[in-house]
Coordinates of C-alpha atoms and ligand atoms in Angstrom, one line a residue:
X1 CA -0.9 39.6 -20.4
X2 CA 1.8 39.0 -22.6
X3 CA 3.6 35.4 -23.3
X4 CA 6.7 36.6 -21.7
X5 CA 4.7 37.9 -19.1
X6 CA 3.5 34.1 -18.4
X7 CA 7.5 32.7 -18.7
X8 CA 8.9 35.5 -16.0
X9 CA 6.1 33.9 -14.1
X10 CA 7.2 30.1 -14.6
X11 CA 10.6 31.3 -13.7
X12 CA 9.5 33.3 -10.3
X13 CA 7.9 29.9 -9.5
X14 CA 10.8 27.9 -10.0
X15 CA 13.0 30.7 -7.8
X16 CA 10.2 30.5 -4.6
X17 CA 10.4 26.6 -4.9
X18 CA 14.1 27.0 -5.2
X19 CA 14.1 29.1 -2.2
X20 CA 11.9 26.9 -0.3
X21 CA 13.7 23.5 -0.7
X22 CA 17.2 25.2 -0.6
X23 CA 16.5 27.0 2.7
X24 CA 14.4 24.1 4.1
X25 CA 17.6 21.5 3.8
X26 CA 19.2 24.1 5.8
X27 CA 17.1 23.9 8.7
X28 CA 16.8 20.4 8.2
X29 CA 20.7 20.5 9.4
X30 CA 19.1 20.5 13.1
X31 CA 15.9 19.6 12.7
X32 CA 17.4 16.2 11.3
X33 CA 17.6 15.2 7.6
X34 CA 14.1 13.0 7.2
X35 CA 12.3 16.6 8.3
X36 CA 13.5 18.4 4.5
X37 CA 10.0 18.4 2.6
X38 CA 12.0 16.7 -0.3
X39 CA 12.8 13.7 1.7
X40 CA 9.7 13.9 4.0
X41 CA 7.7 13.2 1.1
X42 CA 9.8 10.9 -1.1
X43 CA 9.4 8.6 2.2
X44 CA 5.7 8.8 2.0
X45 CA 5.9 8.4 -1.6
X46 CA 8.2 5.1 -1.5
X47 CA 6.0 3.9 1.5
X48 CA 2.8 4.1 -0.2
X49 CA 3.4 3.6 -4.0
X50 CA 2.5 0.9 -5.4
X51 CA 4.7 -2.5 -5.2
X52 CA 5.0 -3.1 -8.9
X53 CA 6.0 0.2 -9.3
X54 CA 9.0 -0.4 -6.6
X55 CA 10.0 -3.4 -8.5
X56 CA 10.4 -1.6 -11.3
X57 CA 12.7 1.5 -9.6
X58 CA 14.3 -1.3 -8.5
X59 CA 14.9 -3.1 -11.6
X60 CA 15.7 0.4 -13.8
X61 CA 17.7 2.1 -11.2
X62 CA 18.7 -0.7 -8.8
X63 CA 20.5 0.7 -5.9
X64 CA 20.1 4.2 -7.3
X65 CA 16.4 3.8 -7.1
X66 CA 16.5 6.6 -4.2
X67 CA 18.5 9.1 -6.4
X68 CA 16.3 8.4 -9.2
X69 CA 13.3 9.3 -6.7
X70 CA 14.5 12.3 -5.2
X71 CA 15.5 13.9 -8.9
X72 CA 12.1 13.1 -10.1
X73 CA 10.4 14.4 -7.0
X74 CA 12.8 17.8 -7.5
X75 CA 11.7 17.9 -11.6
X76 CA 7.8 17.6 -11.1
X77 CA 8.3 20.2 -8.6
X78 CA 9.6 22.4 -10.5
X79 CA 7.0 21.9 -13.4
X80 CA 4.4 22.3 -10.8
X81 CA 6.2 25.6 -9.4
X82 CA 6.4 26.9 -12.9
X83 CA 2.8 26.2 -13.7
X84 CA 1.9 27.9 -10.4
X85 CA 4.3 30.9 -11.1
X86 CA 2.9 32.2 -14.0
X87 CA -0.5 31.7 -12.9
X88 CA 0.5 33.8 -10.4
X89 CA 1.2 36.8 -12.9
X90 CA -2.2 37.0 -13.3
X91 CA -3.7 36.1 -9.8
X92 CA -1.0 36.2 -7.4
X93 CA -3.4 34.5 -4.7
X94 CA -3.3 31.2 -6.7
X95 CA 0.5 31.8 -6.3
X96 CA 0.0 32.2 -2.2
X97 CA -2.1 29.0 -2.1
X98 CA 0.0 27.0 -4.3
X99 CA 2.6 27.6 -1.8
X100 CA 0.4 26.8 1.0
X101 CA -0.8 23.6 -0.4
X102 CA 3.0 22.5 -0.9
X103 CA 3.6 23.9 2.4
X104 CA 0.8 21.7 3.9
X105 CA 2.0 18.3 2.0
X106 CA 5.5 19.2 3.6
X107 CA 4.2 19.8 7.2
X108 CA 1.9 16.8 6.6
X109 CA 4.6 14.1 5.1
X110 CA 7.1 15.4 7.9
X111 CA 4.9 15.2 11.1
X112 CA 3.4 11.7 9.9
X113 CA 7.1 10.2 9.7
X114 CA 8.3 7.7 12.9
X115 CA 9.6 8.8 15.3
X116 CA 9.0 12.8 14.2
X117 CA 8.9 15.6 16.8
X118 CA 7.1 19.0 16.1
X119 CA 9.7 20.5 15.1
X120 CA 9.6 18.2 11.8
X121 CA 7.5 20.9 11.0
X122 CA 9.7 24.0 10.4
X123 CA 12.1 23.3 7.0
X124 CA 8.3 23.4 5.1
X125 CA 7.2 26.2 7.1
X126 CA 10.0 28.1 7.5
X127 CA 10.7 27.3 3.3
X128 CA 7.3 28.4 2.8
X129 CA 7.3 31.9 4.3
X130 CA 10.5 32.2 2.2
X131 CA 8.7 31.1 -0.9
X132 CA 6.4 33.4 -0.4
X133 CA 8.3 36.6 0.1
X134 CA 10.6 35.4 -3.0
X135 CA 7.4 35.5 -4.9
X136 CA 5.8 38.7 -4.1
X137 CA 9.4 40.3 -4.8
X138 CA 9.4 38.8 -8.0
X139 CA 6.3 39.2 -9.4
X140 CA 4.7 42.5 -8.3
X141 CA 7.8 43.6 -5.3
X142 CA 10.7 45.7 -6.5
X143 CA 12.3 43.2 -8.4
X144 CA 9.6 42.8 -11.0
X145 CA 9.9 43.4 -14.4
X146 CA 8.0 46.0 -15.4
X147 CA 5.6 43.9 -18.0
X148 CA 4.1 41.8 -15.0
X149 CA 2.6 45.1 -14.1
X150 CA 1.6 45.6 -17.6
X151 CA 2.6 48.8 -19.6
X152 CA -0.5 50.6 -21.5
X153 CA 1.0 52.1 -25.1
X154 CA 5.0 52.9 -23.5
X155 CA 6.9 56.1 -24.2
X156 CA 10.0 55.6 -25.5
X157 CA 11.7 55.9 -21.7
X158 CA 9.2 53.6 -20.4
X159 CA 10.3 51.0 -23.0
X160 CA 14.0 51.3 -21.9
X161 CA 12.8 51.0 -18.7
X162 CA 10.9 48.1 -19.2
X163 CA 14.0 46.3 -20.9
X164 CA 16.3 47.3 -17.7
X165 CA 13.5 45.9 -15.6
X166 CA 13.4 42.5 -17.6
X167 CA 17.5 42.2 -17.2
X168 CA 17.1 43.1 -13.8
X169 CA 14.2 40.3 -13.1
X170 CA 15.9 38.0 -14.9
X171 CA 19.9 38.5 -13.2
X172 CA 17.9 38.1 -10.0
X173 CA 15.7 35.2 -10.4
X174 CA 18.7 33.5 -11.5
X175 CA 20.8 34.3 -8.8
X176 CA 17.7 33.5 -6.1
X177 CA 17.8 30.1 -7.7
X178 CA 21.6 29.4 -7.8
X179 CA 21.8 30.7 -4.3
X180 CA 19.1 28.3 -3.2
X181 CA 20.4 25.6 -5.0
X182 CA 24.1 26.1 -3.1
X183 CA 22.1 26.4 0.1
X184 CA 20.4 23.3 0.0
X185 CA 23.8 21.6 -1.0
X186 CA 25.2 23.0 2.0
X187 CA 22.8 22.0 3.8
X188 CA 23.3 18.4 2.5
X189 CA 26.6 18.4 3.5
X190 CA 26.3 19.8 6.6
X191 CA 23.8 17.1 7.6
X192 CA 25.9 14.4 6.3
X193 CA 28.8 15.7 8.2
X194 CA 26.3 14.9 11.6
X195 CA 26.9 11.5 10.2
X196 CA 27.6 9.0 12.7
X197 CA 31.3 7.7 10.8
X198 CA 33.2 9.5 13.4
X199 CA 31.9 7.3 15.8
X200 CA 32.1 4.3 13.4
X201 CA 35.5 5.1 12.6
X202 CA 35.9 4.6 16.9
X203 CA 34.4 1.5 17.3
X204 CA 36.5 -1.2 18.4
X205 CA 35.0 -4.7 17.9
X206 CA 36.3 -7.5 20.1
X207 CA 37.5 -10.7 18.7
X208 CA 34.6 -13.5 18.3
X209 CA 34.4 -16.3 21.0
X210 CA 34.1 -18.4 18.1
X211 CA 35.9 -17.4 14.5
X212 CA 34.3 -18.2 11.1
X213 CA 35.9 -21.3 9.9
X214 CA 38.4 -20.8 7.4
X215 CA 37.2 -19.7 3.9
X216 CA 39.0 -23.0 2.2
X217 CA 41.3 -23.4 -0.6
X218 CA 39.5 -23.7 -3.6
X219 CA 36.7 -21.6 -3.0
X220 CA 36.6 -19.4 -5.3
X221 CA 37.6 -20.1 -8.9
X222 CA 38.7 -16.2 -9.5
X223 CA 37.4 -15.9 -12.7
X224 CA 36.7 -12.6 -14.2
X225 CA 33.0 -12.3 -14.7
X226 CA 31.9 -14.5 -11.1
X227 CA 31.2 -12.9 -8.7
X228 CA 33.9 -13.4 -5.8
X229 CA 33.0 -16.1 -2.9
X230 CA 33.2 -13.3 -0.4
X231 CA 31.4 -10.1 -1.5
X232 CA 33.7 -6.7 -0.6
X233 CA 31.6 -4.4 1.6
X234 CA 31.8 -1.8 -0.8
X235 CA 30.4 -3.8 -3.1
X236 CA 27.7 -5.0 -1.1
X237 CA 24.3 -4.7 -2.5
X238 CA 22.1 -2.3 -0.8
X239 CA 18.0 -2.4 -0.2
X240 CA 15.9 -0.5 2.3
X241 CA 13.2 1.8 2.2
X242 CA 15.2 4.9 3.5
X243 CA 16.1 8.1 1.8
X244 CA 18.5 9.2 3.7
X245 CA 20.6 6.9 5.4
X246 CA 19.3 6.2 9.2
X247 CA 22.6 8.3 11.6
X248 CA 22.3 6.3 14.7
X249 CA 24.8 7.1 17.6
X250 CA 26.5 3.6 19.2
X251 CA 26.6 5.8 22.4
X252 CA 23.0 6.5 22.5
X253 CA 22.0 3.1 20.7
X254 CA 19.4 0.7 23.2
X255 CA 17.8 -2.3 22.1
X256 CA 14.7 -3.6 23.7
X257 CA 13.6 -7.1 23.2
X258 CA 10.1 -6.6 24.7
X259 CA 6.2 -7.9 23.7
X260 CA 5.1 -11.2 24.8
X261 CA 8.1 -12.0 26.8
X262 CA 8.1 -12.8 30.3
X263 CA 11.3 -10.9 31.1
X264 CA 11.9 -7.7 28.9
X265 CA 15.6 -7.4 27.8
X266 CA 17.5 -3.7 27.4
X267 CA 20.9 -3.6 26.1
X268 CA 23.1 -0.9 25.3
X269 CA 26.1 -1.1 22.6
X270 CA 28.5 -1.6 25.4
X271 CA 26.6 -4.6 26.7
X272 CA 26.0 -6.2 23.6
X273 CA 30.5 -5.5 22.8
X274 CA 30.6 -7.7 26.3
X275 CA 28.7 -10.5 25.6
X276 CA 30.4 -13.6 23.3
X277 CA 30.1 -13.0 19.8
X278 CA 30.2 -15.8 16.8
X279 CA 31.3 -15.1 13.5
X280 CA 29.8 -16.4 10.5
X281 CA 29.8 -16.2 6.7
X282 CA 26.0 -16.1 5.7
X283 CA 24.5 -15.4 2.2
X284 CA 22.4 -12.3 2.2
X285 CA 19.6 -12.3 -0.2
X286 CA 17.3 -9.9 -1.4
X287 CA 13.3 -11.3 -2.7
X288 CA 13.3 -8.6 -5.1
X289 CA 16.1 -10.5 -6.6
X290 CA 14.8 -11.3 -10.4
X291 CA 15.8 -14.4 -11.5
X292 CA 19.8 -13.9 -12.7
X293 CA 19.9 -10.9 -10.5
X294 CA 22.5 -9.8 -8.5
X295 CA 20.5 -8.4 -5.1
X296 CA 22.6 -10.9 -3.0
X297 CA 26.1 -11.1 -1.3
X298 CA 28.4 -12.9 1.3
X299 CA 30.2 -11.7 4.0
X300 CA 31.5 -12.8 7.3
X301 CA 29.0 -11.3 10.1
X302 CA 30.8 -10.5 13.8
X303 CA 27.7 -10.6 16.1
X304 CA 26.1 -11.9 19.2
X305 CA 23.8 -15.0 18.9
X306 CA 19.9 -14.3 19.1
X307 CA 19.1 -17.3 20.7
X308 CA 20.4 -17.3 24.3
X309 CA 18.8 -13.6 24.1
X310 CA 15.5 -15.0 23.3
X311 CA 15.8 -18.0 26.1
X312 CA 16.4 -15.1 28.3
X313 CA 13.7 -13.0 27.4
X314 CA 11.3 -16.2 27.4
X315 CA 8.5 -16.0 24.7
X316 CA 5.3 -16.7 25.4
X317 CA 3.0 -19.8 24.5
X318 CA 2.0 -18.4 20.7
X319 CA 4.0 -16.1 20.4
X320 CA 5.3 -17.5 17.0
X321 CA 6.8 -13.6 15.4
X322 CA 9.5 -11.7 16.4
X323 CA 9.5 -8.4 14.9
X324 CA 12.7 -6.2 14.1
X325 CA 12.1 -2.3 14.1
X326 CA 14.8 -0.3 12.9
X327 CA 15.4 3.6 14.0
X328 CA 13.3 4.3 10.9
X329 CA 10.7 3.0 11.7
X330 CA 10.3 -0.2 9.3
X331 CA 9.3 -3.6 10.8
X332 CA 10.1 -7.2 9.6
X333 CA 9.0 -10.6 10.7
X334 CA 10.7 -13.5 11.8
X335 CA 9.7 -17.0 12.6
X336 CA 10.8 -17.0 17.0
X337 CA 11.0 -20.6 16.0
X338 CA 13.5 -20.5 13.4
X339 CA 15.5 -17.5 15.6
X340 CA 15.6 -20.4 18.5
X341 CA 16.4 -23.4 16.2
X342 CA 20.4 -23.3 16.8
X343 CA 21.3 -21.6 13.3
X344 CA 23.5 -18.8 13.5
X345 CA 20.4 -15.7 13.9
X346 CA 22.7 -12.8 15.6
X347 CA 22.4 -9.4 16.1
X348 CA 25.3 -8.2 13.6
X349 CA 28.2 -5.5 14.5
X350 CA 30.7 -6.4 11.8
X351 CA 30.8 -7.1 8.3
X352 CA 34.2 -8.4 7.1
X353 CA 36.0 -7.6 9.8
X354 CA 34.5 -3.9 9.9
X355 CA 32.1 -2.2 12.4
X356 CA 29.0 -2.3 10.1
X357 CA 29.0 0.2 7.2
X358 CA 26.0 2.7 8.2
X359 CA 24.1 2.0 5.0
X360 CA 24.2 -1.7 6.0
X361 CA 22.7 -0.9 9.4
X362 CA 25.1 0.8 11.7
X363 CA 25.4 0.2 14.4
X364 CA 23.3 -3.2 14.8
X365 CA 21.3 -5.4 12.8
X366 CA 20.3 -8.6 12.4
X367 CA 21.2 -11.8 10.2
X368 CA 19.2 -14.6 10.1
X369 CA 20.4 -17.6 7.6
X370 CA 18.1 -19.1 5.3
X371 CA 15.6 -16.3 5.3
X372 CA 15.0 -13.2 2.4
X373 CA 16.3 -9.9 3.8
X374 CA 12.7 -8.4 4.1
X375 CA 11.5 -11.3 6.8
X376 CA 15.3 -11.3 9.0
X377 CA 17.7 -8.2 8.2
X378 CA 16.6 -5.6 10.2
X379 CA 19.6 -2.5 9.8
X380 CA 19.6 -0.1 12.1
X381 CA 17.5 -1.8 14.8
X382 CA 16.1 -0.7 18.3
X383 CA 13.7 -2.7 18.8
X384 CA 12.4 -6.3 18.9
X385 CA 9.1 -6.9 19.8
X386 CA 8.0 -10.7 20.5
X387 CA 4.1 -11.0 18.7
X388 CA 2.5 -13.6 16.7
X389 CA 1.8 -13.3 13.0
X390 CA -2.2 -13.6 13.3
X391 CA -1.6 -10.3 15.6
X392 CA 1.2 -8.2 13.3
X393 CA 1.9 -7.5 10.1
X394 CA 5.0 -6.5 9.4
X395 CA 6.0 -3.3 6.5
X396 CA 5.8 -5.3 2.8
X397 CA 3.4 -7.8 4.4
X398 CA 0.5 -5.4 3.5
X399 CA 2.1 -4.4 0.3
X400 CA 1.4 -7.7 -0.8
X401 CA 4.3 -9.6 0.5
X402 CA 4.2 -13.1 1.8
X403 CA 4.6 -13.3 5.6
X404 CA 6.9 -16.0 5.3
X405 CA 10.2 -15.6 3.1
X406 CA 12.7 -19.0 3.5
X407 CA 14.9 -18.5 0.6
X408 CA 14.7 -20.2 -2.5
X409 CA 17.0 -22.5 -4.1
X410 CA 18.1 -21.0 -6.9
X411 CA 21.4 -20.8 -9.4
X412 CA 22.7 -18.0 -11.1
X413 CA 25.7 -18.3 -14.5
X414 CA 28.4 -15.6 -14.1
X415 CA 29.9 -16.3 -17.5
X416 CA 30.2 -16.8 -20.2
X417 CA 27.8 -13.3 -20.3
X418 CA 25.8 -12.5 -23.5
X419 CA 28.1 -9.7 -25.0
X420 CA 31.2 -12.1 -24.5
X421 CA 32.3 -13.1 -28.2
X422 CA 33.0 -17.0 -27.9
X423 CA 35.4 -19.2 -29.6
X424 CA 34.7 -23.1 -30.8
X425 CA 36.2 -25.4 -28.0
X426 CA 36.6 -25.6 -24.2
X427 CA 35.1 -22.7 -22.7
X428 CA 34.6 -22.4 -18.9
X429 CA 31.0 -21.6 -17.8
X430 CA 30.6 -20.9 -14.2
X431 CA 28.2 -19.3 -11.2
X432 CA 27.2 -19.5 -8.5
X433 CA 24.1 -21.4 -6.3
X434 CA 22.2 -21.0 -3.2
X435 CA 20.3 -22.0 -0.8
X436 CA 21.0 -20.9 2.3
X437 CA 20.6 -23.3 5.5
X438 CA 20.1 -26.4 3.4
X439 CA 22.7 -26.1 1.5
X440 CA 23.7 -26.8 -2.3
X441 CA 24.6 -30.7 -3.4
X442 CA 24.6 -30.7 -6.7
X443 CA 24.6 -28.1 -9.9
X444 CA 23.9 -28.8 -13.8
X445 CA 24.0 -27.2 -16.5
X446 CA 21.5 -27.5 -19.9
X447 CA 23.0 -26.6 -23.4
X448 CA 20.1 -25.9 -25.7
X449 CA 17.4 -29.5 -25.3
X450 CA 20.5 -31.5 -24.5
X451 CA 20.9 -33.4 -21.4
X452 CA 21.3 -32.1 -18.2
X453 CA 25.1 -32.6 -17.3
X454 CA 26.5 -32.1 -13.7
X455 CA 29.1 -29.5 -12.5
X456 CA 31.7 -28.9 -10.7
X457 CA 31.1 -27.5 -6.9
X458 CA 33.9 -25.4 -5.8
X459 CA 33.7 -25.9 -1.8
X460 CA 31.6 -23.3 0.9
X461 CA 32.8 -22.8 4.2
X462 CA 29.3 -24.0 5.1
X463 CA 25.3 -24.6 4.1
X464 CA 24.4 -20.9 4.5
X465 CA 26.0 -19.4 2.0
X466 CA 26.1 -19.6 -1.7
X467 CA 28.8 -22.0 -4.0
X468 CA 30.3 -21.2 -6.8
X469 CA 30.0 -24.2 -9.8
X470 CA 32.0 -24.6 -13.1
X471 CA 31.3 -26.7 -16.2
X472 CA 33.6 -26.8 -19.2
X473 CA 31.5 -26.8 -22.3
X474 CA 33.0 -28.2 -26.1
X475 CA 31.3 -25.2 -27.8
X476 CA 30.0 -25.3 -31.5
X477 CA 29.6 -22.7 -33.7
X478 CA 26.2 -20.9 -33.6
X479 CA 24.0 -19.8 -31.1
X480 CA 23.4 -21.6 -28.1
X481 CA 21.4 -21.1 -24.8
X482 CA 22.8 -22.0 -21.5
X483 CA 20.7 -22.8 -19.0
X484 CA 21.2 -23.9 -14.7
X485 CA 19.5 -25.3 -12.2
X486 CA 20.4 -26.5 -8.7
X487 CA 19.5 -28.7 -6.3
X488 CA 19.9 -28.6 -2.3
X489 CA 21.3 -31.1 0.3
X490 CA 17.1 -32.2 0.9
X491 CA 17.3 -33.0 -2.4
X492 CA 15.2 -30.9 -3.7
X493 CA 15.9 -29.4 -7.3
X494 CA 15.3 -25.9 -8.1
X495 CA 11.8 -25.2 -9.7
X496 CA 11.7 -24.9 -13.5
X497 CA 8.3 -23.0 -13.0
X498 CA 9.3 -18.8 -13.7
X499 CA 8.0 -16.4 -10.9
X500 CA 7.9 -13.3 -10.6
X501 CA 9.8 -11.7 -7.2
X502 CA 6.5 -11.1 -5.4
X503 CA 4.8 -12.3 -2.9
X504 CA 7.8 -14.6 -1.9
X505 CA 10.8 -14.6 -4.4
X506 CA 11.6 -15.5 -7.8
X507 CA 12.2 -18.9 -9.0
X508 CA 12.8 -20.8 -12.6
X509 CA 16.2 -21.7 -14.2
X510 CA 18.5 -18.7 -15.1
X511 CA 19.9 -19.1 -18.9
X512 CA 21.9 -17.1 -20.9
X513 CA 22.0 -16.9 -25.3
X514 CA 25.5 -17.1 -26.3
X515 CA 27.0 -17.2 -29.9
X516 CA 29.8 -18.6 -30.7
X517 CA 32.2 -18.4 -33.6
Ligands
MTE601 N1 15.8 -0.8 8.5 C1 15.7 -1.5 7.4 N2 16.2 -2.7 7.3 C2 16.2 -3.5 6.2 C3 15.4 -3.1 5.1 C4 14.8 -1.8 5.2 O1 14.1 -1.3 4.2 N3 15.0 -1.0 6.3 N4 15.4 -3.9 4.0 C5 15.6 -5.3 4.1 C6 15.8 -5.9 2.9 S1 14.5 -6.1 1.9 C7 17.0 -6.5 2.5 S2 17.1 -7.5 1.2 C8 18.2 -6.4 3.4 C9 19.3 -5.8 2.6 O2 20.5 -5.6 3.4 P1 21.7 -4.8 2.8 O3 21.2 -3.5 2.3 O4 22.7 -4.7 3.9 O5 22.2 -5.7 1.6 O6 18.0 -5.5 4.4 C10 16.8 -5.6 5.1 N5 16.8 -4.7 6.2
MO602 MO1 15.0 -7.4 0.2

């Protein structure tokens, strides 16, 4: 056994993993996208790793936190395939195993999904078999080199041979693994082309019974470095816990509000379209949101009010949770109370005056002001299921999440930012505030120990969404820190005490270090 020997190996191993995942994401093209072993078991792994380890995905990669997941998954794979390869040289049964033990996480993490069929099953399978015959071709079949079958003192003609056989073993293995590669990518594509944006694209949302009130004059301040007073879909922050994104047909959509009810409710997207719809602006937050962080947006949310749904349906004495599932699988918890209380909680079809984008829970989801995404905004949901909390936990609750999540008061400064290079004299610093619900009354900012010294509130269109604020500050040379805090319409001020995000969202002042001159 040679050391080349050993690397033709690694390589083989990379080529039958290749092979596998490629031709797996191909069959995953019917057997639907969460069935490809890749994502199968990326979903396990973001379901069951541990929360501080989320938070920081989330904090390194932020909303590429999935991307960052799925290349890692594909990289350790591949070391693990190489290992396995060239031990394979050698014993070409720990080869055949390896494959079977990937081939049984695959199966395993696929089957165990929601909502999977049997046929989950078959991209691992299937990619397995594959694996296997790409191995035994490359490591003792006709593609071989000839030193994996080891060469006792060559003639002359062997050794030529042996060299064609190397460049033959190597030409293939490469081409088995960019072949596999452009299969899987095709099968990507193909799956993402049985996206649901055709029928997106068809929807045709019917005007609100009641509009949002006008976004007033005033606003927002348009500066460069604050964030706008309405956030642009596109640039809509995005958390959830799936890989790929849910593809839920409006035509096949059904909602059933069901559970401790006395009358179960089924809708269907046409009979939610023909019922009244309000329109709303509402902040969006996210608990994961560090302190200065920017996992929150606002947008004007087209949808039918929860409420006369739930009167209908008629909860139960104790019945004091409502949980959202979403097509996925993932549940959340809501107070029924505070869904019944008169506040705008809908079940959302438009976001700025678009059918829902799909990553922000096409067709239907659900907006509830004053609460932390986790505990309200169920995308993609099917299902809500009346319970009580002493009876249901909902998905983060066991990862260590409160059960309740009303949404902090807290204040954020868009600018001046760090990096910016400051001049002695006026300079505009500015953010924004939020606490949705109650409402914002009053902003101030801190410049190093000084006093506290009140800002300017630019006007909301109403108590559930965020404000923007402005302060003009006579700056001095050196270097300063600027600090914020809020307080709400209760008259509550923000919390100086730093938290971290979990179990139920981070609080203390947001400051930024500046130097001037
Ligand atoms: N189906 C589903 N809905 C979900 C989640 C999820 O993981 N799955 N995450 C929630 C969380 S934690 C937040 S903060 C909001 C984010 O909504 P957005 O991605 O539209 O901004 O969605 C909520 N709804
Ligand atoms: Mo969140």
């Amino acid at each position: 056994m040679t050391r080349k020997s050993w690397r033709f190996g690694a390589l083989a191993g990379v080529a039958a993993a290749a092979v596998a995942l490629g031709l797996a994401e191909l069959i995953a093209v019917v057997t639907g996208s969460r069935s490809a072993p890749l994502v199968a078991v990326g979903g396990v792994v973001v379901d069951h790793v541990p929360e501080s380890l989320k938070q920081f995905a989330i904090t390194m990669f932020g909303v590429h936190d999935k991307t960052a997941l799925l290349v890692g998954t594909a990289v350790l794979l591949a070391l693990f395939a190489a290992v396995i390869g060239a031990l394979s040289v050698r014993w070409l049964a720990v080869g055949f195993a390896g494959i079977g033990l990937f081939a049984a996480v695959g199966v395993a993490a696929a089957l165990t999904r929601p909502n999977a069929g049997p046929s989950a099953a078959l991209p691992a399978l299937l990619g397995a078999a594959a694996a296997g015959a790409t191995l035994w071709l490359l490591v003792v079949g006709p593609l071989a080199p000839a030193e994996v079958t080891e060469l006792v003192a060559p003639s002359v003609h062997e050794e030529e041979e042996a060299v064609e056989g190397r460049r033959r073993f190597l030409k293939s293995s490469g081409l088995i693994v960019l072949g596999a590669v452009a299969v899987g990518f095709a099968g990507r594509w193909l799956s993402t082309r049985r996206s649901v944006s055709t029928a997106r694209a068809e929807v045709r949302l019917p005007p609100p019974a009641t509009p949002a009130p006008e976004v007033p004059a005033g606003s927002d301040l348009r500066l460069p470095e604050l964030s706008s007073y309405v956030t642009p879909n596109d640039d809509f922050y995005r958390i959830d816990t799936a890989l790929v994104v849910p593809q839920v047909d409006p035509a096949e959509w059904k909602l059933r509000i069901h559970g401790r009810v006395r009358n179960e409710i089924e809708l269907t997207y046409a009979d939610l379209l023909a019922r009244p719809m309000i329109e709303r602006y509402v902040t969006l937050a996210c608990v994961s949101n560090e302190v200065g962080g920017d996992l929150i947006g606002n947008a004007r949310w087209l949808g039918v009010p929860l409420k006369p749904l739930l009167d209908q349906a008629q909860p139960l004495d104790g019945a004091d949770q409502v949980v959202g599932r979403s097509a996925d699988g993932w549940t959340c918890g809501t107070p029924t109370a505070i869904m019944r209380d008169g506040r705008d909680a809908m079940l959302a079809v438009g976001m700025n005056g678009a059918p829902l984008p799909i990553e922000h829970g096409f067709p239907v989801r659900v907006v509830v002001p004053g609460l932390y995404g986790y505990v309200s905004a169920t995308k993609w949901v099917v299902e809500l299921e009346v319970t009580s909390f002493a009876d249901y936990d909902a998905y983060w609750v066991p990862r260590g999440w409160s059960q309740q999540g009303p949404i902090k008061t807290e204040s954020r400064i868009d600018t001046p930012r760090g990096r910016n290079s400051l001049k002695a004299g006026p300079v505009t610093v500015a953010g924004v505030a939020w606490a949705q619900h109650r409402g914002i009354s009053k902003v101030e900012v801190q410049v190093d120990n000084g006093p506290w010294q009140e800002a300017m509130l630019a006007r909301a269109v109403s108590d559930d969404t965020w404000i923007q604020w402005s302060w003009t500050w006579e700056a001095t040379n050196g270097d300063h820190v600027l600090r914020v805090r809020a307080t709400d319409k209760t008259g509550q001020t923000q919390t100086s005490q730093p938290a971290d995000p979990a179990p139920d969202g981070a609080s203390g002042y947001h400051n930024v270090s500046v130097s001037v001159g």
